[in-house]
GROMACS .gro file of N, CA and C in nm:
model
  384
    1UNK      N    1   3.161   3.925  -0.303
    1UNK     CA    2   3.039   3.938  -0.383
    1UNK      C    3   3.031   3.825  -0.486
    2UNK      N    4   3.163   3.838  -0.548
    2UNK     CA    5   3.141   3.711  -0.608
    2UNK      C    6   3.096   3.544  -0.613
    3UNK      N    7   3.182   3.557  -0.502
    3UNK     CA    8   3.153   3.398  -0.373
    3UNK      C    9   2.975   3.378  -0.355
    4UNK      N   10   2.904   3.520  -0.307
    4UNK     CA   11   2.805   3.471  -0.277
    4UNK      C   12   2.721   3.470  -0.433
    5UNK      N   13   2.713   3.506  -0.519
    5UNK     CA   14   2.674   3.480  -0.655
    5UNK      C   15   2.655   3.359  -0.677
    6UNK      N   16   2.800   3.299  -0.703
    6UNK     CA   17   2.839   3.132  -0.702
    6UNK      C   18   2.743   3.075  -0.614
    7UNK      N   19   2.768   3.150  -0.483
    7UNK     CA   20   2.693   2.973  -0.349
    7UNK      C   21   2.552   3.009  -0.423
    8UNK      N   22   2.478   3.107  -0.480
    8UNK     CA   23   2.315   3.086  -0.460
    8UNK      C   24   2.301   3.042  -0.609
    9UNK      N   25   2.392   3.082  -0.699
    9UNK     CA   26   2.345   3.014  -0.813
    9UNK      C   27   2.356   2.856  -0.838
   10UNK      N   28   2.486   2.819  -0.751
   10UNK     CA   29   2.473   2.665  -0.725
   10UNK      C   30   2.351   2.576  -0.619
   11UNK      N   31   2.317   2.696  -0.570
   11UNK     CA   32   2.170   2.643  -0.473
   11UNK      C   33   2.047   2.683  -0.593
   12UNK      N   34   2.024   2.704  -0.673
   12UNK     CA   35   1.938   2.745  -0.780
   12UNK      C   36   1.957   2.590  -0.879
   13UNK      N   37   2.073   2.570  -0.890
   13UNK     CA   38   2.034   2.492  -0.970
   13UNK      C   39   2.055   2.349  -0.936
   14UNK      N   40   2.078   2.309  -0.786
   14UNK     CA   41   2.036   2.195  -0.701
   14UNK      C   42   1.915   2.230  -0.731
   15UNK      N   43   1.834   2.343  -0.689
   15UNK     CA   44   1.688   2.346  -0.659
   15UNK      C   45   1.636   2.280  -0.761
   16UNK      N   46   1.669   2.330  -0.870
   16UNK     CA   47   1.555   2.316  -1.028
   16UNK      C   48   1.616   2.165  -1.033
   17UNK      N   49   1.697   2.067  -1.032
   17UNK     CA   50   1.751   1.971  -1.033
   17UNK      C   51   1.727   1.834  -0.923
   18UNK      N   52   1.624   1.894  -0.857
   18UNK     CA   53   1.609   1.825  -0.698
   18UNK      C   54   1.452   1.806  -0.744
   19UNK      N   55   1.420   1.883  -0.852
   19UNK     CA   56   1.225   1.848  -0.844
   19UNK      C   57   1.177   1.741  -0.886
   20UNK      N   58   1.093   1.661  -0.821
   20UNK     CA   59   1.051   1.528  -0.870
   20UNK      C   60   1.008   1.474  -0.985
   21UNK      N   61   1.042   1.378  -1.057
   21UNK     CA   62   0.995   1.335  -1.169
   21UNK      C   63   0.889   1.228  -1.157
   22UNK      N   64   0.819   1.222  -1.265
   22UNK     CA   65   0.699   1.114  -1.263
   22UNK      C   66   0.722   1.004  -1.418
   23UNK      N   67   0.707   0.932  -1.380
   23UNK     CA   68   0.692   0.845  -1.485
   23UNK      C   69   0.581   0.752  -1.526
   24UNK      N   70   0.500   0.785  -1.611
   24UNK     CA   71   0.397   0.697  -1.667
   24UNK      C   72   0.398   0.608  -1.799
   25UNK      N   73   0.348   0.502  -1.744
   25UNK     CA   74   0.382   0.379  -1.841
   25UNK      C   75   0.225   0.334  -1.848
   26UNK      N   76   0.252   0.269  -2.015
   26UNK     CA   77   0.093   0.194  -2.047
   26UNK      C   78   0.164   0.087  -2.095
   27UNK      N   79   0.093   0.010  -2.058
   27UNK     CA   80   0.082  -0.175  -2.174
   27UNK      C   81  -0.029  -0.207  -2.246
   28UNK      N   82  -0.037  -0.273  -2.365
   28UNK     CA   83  -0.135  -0.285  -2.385
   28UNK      C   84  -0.138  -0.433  -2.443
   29UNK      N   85  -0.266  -0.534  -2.340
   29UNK     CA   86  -0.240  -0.655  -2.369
   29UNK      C   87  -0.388  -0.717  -2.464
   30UNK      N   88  -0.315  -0.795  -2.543
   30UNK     CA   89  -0.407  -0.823  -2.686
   30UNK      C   90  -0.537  -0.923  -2.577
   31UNK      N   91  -0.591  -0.909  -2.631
   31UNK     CA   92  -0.711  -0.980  -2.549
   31UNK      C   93  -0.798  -1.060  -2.608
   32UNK      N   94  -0.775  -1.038  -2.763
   32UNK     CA   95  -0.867  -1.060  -2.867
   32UNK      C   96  -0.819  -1.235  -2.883
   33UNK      N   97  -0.896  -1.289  -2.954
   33UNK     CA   98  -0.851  -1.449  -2.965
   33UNK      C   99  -0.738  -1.451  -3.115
   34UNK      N  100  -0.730  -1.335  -3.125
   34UNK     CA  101  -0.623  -1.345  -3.322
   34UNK      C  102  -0.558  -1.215  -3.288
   35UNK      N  103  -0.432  -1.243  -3.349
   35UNK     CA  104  -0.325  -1.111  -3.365
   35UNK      C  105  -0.370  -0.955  -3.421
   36UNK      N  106  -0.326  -0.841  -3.367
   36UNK     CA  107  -0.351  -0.758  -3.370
   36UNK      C  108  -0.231  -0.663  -3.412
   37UNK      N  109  -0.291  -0.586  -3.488
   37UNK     CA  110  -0.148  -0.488  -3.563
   37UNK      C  111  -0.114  -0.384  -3.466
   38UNK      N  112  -0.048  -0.299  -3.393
   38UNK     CA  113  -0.015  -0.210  -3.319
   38UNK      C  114   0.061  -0.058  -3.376
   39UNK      N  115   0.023   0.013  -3.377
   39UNK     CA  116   0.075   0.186  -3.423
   39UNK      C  117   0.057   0.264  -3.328
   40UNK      N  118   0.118   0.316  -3.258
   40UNK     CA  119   0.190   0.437  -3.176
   40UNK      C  120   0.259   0.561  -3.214
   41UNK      N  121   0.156   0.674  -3.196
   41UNK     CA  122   0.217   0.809  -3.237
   41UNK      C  123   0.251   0.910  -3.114
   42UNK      N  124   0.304   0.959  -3.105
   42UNK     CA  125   0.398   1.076  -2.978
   42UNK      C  126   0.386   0.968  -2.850
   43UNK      N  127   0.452   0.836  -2.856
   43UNK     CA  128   0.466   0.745  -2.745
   43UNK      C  129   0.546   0.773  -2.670
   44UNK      N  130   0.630   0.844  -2.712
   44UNK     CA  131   0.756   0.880  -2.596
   44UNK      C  132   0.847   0.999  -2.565
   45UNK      N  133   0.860   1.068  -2.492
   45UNK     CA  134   0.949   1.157  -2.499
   45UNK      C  135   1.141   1.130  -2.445
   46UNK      N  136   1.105   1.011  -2.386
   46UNK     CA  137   1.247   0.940  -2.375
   46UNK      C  138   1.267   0.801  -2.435
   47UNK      N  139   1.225   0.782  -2.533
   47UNK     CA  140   1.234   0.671  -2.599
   47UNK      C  141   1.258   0.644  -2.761
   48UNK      N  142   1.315   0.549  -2.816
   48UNK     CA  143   1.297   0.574  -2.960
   48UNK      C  144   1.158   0.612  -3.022
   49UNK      N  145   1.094   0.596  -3.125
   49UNK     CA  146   0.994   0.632  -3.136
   49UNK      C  147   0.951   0.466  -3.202
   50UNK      N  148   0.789   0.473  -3.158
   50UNK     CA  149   0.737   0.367  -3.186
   50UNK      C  150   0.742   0.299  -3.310
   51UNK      N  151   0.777   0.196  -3.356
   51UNK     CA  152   0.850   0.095  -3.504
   51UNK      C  153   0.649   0.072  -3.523
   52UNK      N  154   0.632   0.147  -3.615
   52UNK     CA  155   0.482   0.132  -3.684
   52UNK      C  156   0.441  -0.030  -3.697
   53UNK      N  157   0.288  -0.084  -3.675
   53UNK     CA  158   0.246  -0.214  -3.741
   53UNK      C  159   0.318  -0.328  -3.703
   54UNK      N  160   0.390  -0.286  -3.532
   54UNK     CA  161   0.395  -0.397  -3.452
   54UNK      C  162   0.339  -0.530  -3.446
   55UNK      N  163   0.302  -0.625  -3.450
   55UNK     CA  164   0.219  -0.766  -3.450
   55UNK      C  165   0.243  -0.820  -3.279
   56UNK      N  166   0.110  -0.814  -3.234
   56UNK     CA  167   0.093  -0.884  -3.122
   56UNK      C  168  -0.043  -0.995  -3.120
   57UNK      N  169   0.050  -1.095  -3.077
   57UNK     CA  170  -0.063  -1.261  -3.056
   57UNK      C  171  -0.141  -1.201  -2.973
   58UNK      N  172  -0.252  -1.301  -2.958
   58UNK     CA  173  -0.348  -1.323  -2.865
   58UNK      C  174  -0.265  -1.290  -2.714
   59UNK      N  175  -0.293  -1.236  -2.586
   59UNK     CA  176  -0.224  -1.262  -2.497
   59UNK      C  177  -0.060  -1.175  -2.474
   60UNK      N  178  -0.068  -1.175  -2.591
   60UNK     CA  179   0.094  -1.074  -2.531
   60UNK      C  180   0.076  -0.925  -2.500
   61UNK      N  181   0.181  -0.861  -2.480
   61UNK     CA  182   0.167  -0.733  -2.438
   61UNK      C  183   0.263  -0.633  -2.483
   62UNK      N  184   0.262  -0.523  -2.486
   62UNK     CA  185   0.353  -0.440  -2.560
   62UNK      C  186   0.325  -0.271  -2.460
   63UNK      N  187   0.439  -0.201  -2.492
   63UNK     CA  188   0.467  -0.106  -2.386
   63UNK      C  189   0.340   0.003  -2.505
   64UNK      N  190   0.296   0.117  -2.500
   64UNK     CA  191   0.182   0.201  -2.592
   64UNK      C  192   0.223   0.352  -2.496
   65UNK      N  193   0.270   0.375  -2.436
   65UNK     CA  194   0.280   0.488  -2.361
   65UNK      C  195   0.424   0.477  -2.252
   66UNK      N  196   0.482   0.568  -2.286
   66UNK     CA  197   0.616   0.610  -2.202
   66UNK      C  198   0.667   0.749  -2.182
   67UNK      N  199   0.618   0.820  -2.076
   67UNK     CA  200   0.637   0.983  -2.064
   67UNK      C  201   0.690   0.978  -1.907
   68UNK      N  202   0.811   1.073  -1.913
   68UNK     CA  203   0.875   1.116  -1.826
   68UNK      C  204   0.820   1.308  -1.788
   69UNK      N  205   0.802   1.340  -1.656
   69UNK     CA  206   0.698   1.468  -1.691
   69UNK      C  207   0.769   1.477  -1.522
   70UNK      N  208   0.755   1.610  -1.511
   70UNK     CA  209   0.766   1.705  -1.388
   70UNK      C  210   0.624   1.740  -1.352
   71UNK      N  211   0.536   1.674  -1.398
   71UNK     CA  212   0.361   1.683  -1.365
   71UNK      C  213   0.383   1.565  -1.289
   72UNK      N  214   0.214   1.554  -1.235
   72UNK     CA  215   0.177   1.411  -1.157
   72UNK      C  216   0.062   1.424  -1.204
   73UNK      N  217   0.015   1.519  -1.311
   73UNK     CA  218  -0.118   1.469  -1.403
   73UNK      C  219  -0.089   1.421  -1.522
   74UNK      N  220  -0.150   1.279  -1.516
   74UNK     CA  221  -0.141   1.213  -1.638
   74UNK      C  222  -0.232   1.318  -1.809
   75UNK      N  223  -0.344   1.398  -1.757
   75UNK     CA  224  -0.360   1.460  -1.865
   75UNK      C  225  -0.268   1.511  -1.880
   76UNK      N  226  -0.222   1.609  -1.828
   76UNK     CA  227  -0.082   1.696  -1.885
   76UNK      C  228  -0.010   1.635  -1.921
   77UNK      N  229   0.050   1.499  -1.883
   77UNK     CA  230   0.204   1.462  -1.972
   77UNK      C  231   0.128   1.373  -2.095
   78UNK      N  232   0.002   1.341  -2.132
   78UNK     CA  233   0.023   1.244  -2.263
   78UNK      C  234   0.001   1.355  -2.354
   79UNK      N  235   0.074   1.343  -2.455
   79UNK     CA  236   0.117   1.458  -2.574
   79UNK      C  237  -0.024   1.484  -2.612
   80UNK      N  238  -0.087   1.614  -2.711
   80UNK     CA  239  -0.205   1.633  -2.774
   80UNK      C  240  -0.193   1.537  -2.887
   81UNK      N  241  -0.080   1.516  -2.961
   81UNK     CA  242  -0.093   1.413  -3.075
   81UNK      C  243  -0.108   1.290  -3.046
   82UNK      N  244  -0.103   1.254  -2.877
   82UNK     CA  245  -0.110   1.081  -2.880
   82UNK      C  246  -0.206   1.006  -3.002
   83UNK      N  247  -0.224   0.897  -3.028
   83UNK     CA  248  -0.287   0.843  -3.127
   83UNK      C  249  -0.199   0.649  -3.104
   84UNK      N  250  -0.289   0.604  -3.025
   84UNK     CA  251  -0.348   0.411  -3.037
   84UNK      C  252  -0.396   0.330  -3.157
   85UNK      N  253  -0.359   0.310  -3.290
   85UNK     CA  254  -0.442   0.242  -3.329
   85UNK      C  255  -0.405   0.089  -3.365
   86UNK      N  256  -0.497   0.019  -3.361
   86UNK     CA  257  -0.523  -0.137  -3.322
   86UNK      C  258  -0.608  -0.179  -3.418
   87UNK      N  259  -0.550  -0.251  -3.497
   87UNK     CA  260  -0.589  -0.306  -3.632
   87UNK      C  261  -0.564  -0.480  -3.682
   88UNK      N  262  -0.653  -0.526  -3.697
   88UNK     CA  263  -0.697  -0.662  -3.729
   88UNK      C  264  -0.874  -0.669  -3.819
   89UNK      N  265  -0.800  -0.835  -3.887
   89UNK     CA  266  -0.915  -0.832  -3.952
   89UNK      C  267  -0.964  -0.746  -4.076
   90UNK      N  268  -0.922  -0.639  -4.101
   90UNK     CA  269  -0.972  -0.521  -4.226
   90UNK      C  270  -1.024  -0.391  -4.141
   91UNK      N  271  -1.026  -0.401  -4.012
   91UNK     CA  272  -1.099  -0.327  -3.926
   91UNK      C  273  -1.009  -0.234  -3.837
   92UNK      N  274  -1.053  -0.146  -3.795
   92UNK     CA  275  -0.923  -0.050  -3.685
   92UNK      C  276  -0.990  -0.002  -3.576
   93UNK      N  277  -0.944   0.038  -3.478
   93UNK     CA  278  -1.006   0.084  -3.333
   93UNK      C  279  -0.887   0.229  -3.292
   94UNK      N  280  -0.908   0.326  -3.287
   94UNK     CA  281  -0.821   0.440  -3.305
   94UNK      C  282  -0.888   0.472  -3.174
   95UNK      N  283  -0.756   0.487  -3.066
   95UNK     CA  284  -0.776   0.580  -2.937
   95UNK      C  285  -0.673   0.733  -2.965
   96UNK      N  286  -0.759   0.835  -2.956
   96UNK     CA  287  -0.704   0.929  -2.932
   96UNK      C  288  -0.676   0.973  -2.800
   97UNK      N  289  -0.596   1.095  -2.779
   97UNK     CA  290  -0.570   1.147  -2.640
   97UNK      C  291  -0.662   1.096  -2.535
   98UNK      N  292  -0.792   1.182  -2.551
   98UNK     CA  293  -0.924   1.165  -2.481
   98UNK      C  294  -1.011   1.033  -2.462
   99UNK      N  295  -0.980   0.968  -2.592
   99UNK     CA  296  -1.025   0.783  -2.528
   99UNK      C  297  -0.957   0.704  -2.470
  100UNK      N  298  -0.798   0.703  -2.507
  100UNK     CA  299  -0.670   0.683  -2.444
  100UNK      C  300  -0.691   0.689  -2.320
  101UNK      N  301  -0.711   0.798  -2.251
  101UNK     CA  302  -0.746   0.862  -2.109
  101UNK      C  303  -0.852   0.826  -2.034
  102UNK      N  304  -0.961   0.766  -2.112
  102UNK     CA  305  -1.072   0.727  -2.056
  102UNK      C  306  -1.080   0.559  -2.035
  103UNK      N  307  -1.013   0.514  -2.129
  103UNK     CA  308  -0.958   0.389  -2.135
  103UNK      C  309  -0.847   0.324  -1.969
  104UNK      N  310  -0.739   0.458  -1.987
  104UNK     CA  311  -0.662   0.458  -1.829
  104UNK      C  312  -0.742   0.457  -1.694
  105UNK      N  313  -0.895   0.534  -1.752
  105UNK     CA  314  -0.947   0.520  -1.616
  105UNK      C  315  -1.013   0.442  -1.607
  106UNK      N  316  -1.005   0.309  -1.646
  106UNK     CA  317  -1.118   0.157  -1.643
  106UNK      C  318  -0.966   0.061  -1.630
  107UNK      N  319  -0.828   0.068  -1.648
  107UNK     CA  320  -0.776   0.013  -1.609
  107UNK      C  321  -0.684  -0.030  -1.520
  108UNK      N  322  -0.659  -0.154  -1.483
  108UNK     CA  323  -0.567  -0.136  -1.346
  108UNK      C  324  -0.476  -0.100  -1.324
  109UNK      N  325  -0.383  -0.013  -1.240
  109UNK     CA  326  -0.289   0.030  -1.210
  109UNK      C  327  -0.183   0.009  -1.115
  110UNK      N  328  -0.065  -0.018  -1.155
  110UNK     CA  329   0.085  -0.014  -1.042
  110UNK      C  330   0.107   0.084  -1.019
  111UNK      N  331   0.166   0.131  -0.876
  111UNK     CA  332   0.256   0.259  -0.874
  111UNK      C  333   0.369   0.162  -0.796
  112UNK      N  334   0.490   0.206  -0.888
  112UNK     CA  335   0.637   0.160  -0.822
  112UNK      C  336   0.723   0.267  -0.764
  113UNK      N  337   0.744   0.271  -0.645
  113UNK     CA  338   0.830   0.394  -0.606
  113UNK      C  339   0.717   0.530  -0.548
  114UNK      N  340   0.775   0.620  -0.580
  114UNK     CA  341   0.680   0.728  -0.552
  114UNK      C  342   0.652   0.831  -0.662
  115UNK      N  343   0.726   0.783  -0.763
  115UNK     CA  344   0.697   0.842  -0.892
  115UNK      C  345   0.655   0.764  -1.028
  116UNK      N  346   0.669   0.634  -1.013
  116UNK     CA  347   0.629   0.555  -1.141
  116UNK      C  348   0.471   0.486  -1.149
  117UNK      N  349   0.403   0.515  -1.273
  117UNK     CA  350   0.258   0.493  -1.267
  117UNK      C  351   0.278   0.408  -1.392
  118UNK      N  352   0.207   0.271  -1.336
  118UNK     CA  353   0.219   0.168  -1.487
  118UNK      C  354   0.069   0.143  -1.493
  119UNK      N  355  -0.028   0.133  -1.613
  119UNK     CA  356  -0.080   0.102  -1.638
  119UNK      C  357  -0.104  -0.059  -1.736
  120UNK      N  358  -0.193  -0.110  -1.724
  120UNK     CA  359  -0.211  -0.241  -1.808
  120UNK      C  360  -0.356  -0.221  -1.861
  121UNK      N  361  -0.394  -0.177  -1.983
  121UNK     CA  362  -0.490  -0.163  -2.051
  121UNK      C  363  -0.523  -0.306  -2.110
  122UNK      N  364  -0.651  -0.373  -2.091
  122UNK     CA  365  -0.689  -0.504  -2.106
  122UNK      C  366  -0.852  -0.502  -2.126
  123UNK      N  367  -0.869  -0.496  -2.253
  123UNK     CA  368  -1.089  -0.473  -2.247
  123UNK      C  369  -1.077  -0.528  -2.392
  124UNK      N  370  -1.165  -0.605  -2.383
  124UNK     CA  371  -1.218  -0.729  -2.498
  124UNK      C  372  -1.222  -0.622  -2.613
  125UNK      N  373  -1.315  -0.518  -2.536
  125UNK     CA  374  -1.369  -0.369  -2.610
  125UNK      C  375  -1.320  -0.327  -2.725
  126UNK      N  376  -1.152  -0.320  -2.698
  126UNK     CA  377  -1.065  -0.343  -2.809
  126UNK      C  378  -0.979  -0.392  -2.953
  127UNK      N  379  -1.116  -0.525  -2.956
  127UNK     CA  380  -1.089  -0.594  -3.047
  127UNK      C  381  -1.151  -0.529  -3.162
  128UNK      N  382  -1.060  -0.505  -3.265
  128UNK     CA  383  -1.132  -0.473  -3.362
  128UNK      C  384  -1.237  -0.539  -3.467
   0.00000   0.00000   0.00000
């Protein structure tokens, strides 16, 4: 009795241990012709947490989203607190969850593997 306890609880937790993970990634590349300040709030759930008032040139790029999730919906894994904001000039451009998301769906996308989703967010739109 015991034996079979053991074999199914060790098949229980192969099971829960065997379920696929997803990984979604954002970049976000400056587009604007002048440097742009960068702030990231609930960016990651496996990562340090975002170093506030980043500085990105014209042209460079920086990671804005990193979630590891047992979903394959990107609504479900970006946190309710996400929060983008992009600041230059005296001026700011604040993406929340819901513009964040609407933003993902105008930009182009990698999938690497069968679980990794990279995004590259790139729209003039952005300039503050």
């Amino acid at each position: 009795m015991l034996k079979r306890s053991l074999l199914l609880c060790s098949f229980f937790i192969a099971g829960c241990s065997a379920q696929p993970k997803s990984a979604f990634v954002a970049n976000f590349e400056n587009m604007c012709a002048y440097p742009v300040e960068i702030s990231v709030h609930e960016y990651s759930n496996g990562k340090e947490p975002f170093s506030p008032g980043q500085k990105l040139d014209s042209g460079e790029s920086i990671e804005v989203l990193s979630q590891i999730t047992f979903s394959d919906s990107i609504e479900q894994s970006v946190p309710p607190g996400y929060r983008l904001d992009i600041v230059a000039r005296g001026k700011s451009i604040v993406l929340d969850k819901a513009r964040f998301l609407a933003q993902l769906a105008h930009s182009p996308i990698e999938r690497k593997g069968r679980g990794i989703t990279i995004w590259r967010v790139r729209d003039m739109a952005l300039c503050p």
